[in-house]
Amino acid sequence: MQTGQTRRYHHGDLRAALLTRAEETLKEKGPAALSLRELARDLGVSHAAPSRHFKDKQALLDALAEAGFDRLGEALAASQETADESFADRLGALARAYVGFATANAELLDLMFSIKHDPAASDALIKASQGMSVLGLHLIEDGQRRGEVREGPVASIATPLFTTLHGFAALAVSGALPSGTLKTDLEYVIAHTLRGCAPDAPGPA
Amino acid sequence: MQTGQTRRYHHGDLRAALLTRAEETLKEKGPAALSLRELARDLGVSHAAPSRHFKDKQALLDALAEAGFDRLGEALAASQETADESFADRLGALARAYVGFATANAELLDLMFSIKHDPAASDALIKASQGMSVLGLHLIEDGQRRGEVREGPVASIATPLFTTLHGFAALAVSGALPSGTLKTDLEYVIAHTLRGCAPDAPGPA
DNA sequence: ACCTGAACACCGTTCAAGT
DNA sequence: ACCTGAACACCGTTCAAGT
């Protein structure tokens, strides 16, 4: 039956389609313009259909954020595989991957770190964000083993690192950092962070 | 005429009243619950009245953000006046003031650095945020003069500092940092930043 | 100048009912 | 199981009209 009509067309996966379309309009028209009714219209279903897959508008946003964390995690992990073995290289690659993701997904990052998540979804979210920081921990432990990172509790280095990375990404995304000097600013930040991580003894033994 | 009735009661400053009430509900019920109509109801005016003072809902949010930047700037400036003269002390005071403001005004900080500002208000906003970073510049130049901060272009130190401060505040506010260890985490970050700022020669001349 | 009241075009959410 | 259609209680914005 090749009627040529688009039919109701949603035998398929409405849930996934909603998420995909939501991220598109998020990027195109901003978070304020994201409405369940418009999403349903775009997908050719009734406005009540989405409620079968997301109990809430917030539930959809949470799912979007969770997917964002997954993808950010993947991007960060990938950056480590193409990087050199040295701590400096790995840190640089991590930083560039984080900021790259942030600028390419500005609205999504905003959503991921906004404070509206209901407690139910928060569990999944903090789990996802923790998986991210595990990567930082490994990076530092490895650097300590190689003697390229100062000794001390991992958290005393991992937290400042995570904090700095995210701060740069967040400021770049919000436009608080002049976009003209963004690249050199990032290099400044990487260099500064390396300094903070360096071991005490400057010369060779 | 002491009728005891509350009358229409808005001879006064509706604009200021709207801003005050908006920030209250922002803090109490979150940004999603902030509606112009409810604000008007709370203040005993018609739902169309706010439009005389803010052309838009966004215009009100922008004004809120701008006031936030002003207050943050004041808090940071105040932190410098009670602080010791040493760079370490001044940096610590600045960091604690920033994080203190952030945790006390979580939703407001979120709003201040979100990406929805219309270009008209953005001018005022970036001006306010620049006034903030000027403070950081002075701090560093002073530290360099005192020999407590390494030489080099101010931006190469100021940007990492601003970035780290804001990142910590943003993560704390979003709940991505475990709130139990928040205090020691902040001390870790301050110590790490001091390390990154320290001059090269470790011992006295 | 400042505000009201009605109107318009949207929302999110719920719920009986269809297939 | 998945979706529709109607209904409800809200929105933001605009605009004539009042004082």
Short mmCIF file of C-alpha atoms in Angstrom, two decimals, chain A residues 59-203:
data_model
loop_
_atom_site.label_atom_id
_atom_site.label_comp_id
_atom_site.label_asym_id
_atom_site.label_seq_id
_atom_site.Cartn_x
_atom_site.Cartn_y
_atom_site.Cartn_z
CA ALA A 59 10.99 13.89 32.78
CA LEU A 60 11.81 14.54 29.14
CA LEU A 61 14.32 17.20 30.10
CA ASP A 62 15.91 14.82 32.58
CA ALA A 63 16.22 12.13 29.93
CA LEU A 64 17.80 14.68 27.63
CA ALA A 65 20.30 15.64 30.30
CA GLU A 66 21.12 12.04 31.04
CA ALA A 67 21.83 11.33 27.37
CA GLY A 68 24.01 14.43 27.38
CA PHE A 69 26.10 13.08 30.23
CA ASP A 70 26.51 9.80 28.41
CA ARG A 71 27.72 11.51 25.28
CA LEU A 72 30.02 13.84 27.19
CA GLY A 73 31.48 10.83 28.95
CA GLU A 74 32.11 9.13 25.63
CA ALA A 75 33.75 12.21 24.17
CA LEU A 76 36.05 12.53 27.16
CA ALA A 77 36.98 8.84 27.08
CA ALA A 78 37.70 9.08 23.36
CA SER A 79 39.99 12.05 23.92
CA GLN A 80 42.17 9.90 26.17
CA GLU A 81 42.65 7.17 23.60
CA THR A 82 44.08 9.37 20.90
CA ALA A 83 46.28 11.23 23.38
CA ASP A 84 49.92 10.70 24.17
CA GLU A 85 50.91 9.03 27.41
CA SER A 86 52.26 12.11 29.15
CA PHE A 87 50.10 13.78 31.75
CA ALA A 88 50.36 17.14 30.02
CA ASP A 89 49.06 15.71 26.78
CA ARG A 90 46.25 13.77 28.37
CA LEU A 91 45.14 16.78 30.39
CA GLY A 92 45.17 18.99 27.31
CA ALA A 93 43.16 16.48 25.34
CA LEU A 94 40.62 16.16 28.14
CA ALA A 95 40.22 19.92 28.46
CA ARG A 96 39.81 20.44 24.74
CA ALA A 97 37.26 17.63 24.55
CA TYR A 98 35.23 19.09 27.41
CA VAL A 99 35.22 22.59 25.99
CA GLY A 100 34.58 21.26 22.49
CA PHE A 101 31.50 19.42 23.69
CA ALA A 102 30.34 22.46 25.64
CA THR A 103 30.54 24.90 22.74
CA ALA A 104 29.00 22.40 20.33
CA ASN A 105 26.14 21.68 22.75
CA ALA A 106 25.74 24.91 24.66
CA GLU A 107 22.04 24.65 25.50
CA LEU A 108 22.36 20.99 26.40
CA LEU A 109 25.21 21.68 28.82
CA ASP A 110 23.12 24.40 30.40
CA LEU A 111 20.31 21.92 30.86
CA MET A 112 22.61 19.21 32.22
CA PHE A 113 23.86 21.43 35.01
CA SER A 114 20.68 23.33 35.81
CA ILE A 115 18.93 22.83 39.10
CA LYS A 116 15.49 21.63 38.19
CA HIS A 117 15.95 17.89 38.21
CA ASP A 118 13.48 15.99 40.33
CA PRO A 119 15.10 13.67 42.87
CA ALA A 120 14.09 10.54 40.98
CA ALA A 121 16.11 11.42 37.91
CA SER A 122 18.85 12.99 39.97
CA ASP A 123 20.09 9.56 40.92
CA ALA A 124 20.75 8.69 37.31
CA LEU A 125 22.26 12.09 36.76
CA ILE A 126 24.75 12.05 39.58
CA LYS A 127 25.67 8.52 38.58
CA ALA A 128 26.41 9.74 35.08
CA SER A 129 28.37 12.74 36.32
CA GLN A 130 30.34 10.54 38.69
CA GLY A 131 31.31 8.24 35.84
CA MET A 132 32.75 11.37 34.28
CA SER A 133 34.89 12.28 37.26
CA VAL A 134 36.23 8.75 37.54
CA LEU A 135 38.02 9.52 34.31
CA GLY A 136 39.69 12.48 35.96
CA LEU A 137 40.74 10.34 38.90
CA HIS A 138 42.46 7.83 36.64
CA LEU A 139 44.22 10.60 34.80
CA ILE A 140 45.66 11.96 38.03
CA GLU A 141 46.60 8.63 39.56
CA ASP A 142 48.40 7.77 36.37
CA GLY A 143 50.18 11.11 36.44
CA GLN A 144 51.23 10.54 40.03
CA ARG A 145 52.63 7.11 39.12
CA ARG A 146 54.62 8.68 36.32
CA GLY A 147 55.96 11.31 38.70
CA GLU A 148 54.44 14.10 36.64
CA VAL A 149 51.84 15.05 39.23
CA ARG A 150 52.49 16.01 42.81
CA GLU A 151 51.65 13.61 45.61
CA GLY A 152 48.66 14.04 47.91
CA PRO A 153 45.05 12.86 48.10
CA VAL A 154 43.58 12.48 44.62
CA ALA A 155 40.57 14.60 45.51
CA SER A 156 42.85 17.52 46.34
CA ILE A 157 43.85 17.56 42.67
CA ALA A 158 40.81 16.08 40.94
CA THR A 159 38.31 18.56 42.36
CA PRO A 160 40.27 21.67 41.29
CA LEU A 161 40.74 20.13 37.87
CA PHE A 162 37.08 19.27 37.34
CA THR A 163 36.07 22.64 38.71
CA THR A 164 38.35 24.53 36.35
CA LEU A 165 37.34 22.55 33.30
CA HIS A 166 33.67 23.01 33.97
CA GLY A 167 34.06 26.66 34.84
CA PHE A 168 35.74 27.40 31.56
CA ALA A 169 33.11 25.48 29.62
CA ALA A 170 30.24 27.15 31.46
CA LEU A 171 31.63 30.65 31.05
CA ALA A 172 32.40 30.11 27.38
CA VAL A 173 28.86 28.87 26.80
CA SER A 174 27.24 31.74 28.67
CA GLY A 175 29.22 34.30 26.73
CA ALA A 176 30.96 35.64 29.84
CA LEU A 177 34.31 34.84 28.26
CA PRO A 178 35.17 37.02 25.25
CA SER A 179 34.77 34.61 22.35
CA GLY A 180 37.61 36.20 20.42
CA THR A 181 40.31 35.07 22.80
CA LEU A 182 38.67 31.79 23.67
CA LYS A 183 41.39 29.59 22.22
CA THR A 184 44.33 31.29 23.86
CA ASP A 185 42.35 31.55 27.08
CA LEU A 186 41.91 27.80 27.09
CA GLU A 187 45.64 27.33 26.60
CA TYR A 188 46.26 29.68 29.52
CA VAL A 189 43.97 27.60 31.66
CA ILE A 190 45.63 24.35 30.66
CA ALA A 191 49.09 25.73 31.34
CA HIS A 192 48.00 27.14 34.69
CA THR A 193 46.43 23.85 35.71
CA LEU A 194 49.57 21.94 34.78
CA ARG A 195 51.51 24.28 37.03
CA GLY A 196 49.18 23.54 39.90
CA CYS A 197 49.61 19.81 39.35
CA ALA A 198 53.38 19.82 39.02
CA PRO A 199 55.50 18.11 41.68
CA ASP A 200 57.50 20.21 44.10
CA ALA A 201 61.04 19.42 43.03
CA PRO A 202 61.67 21.37 39.84
CA GLY A 203 64.98 19.90 38.69
#
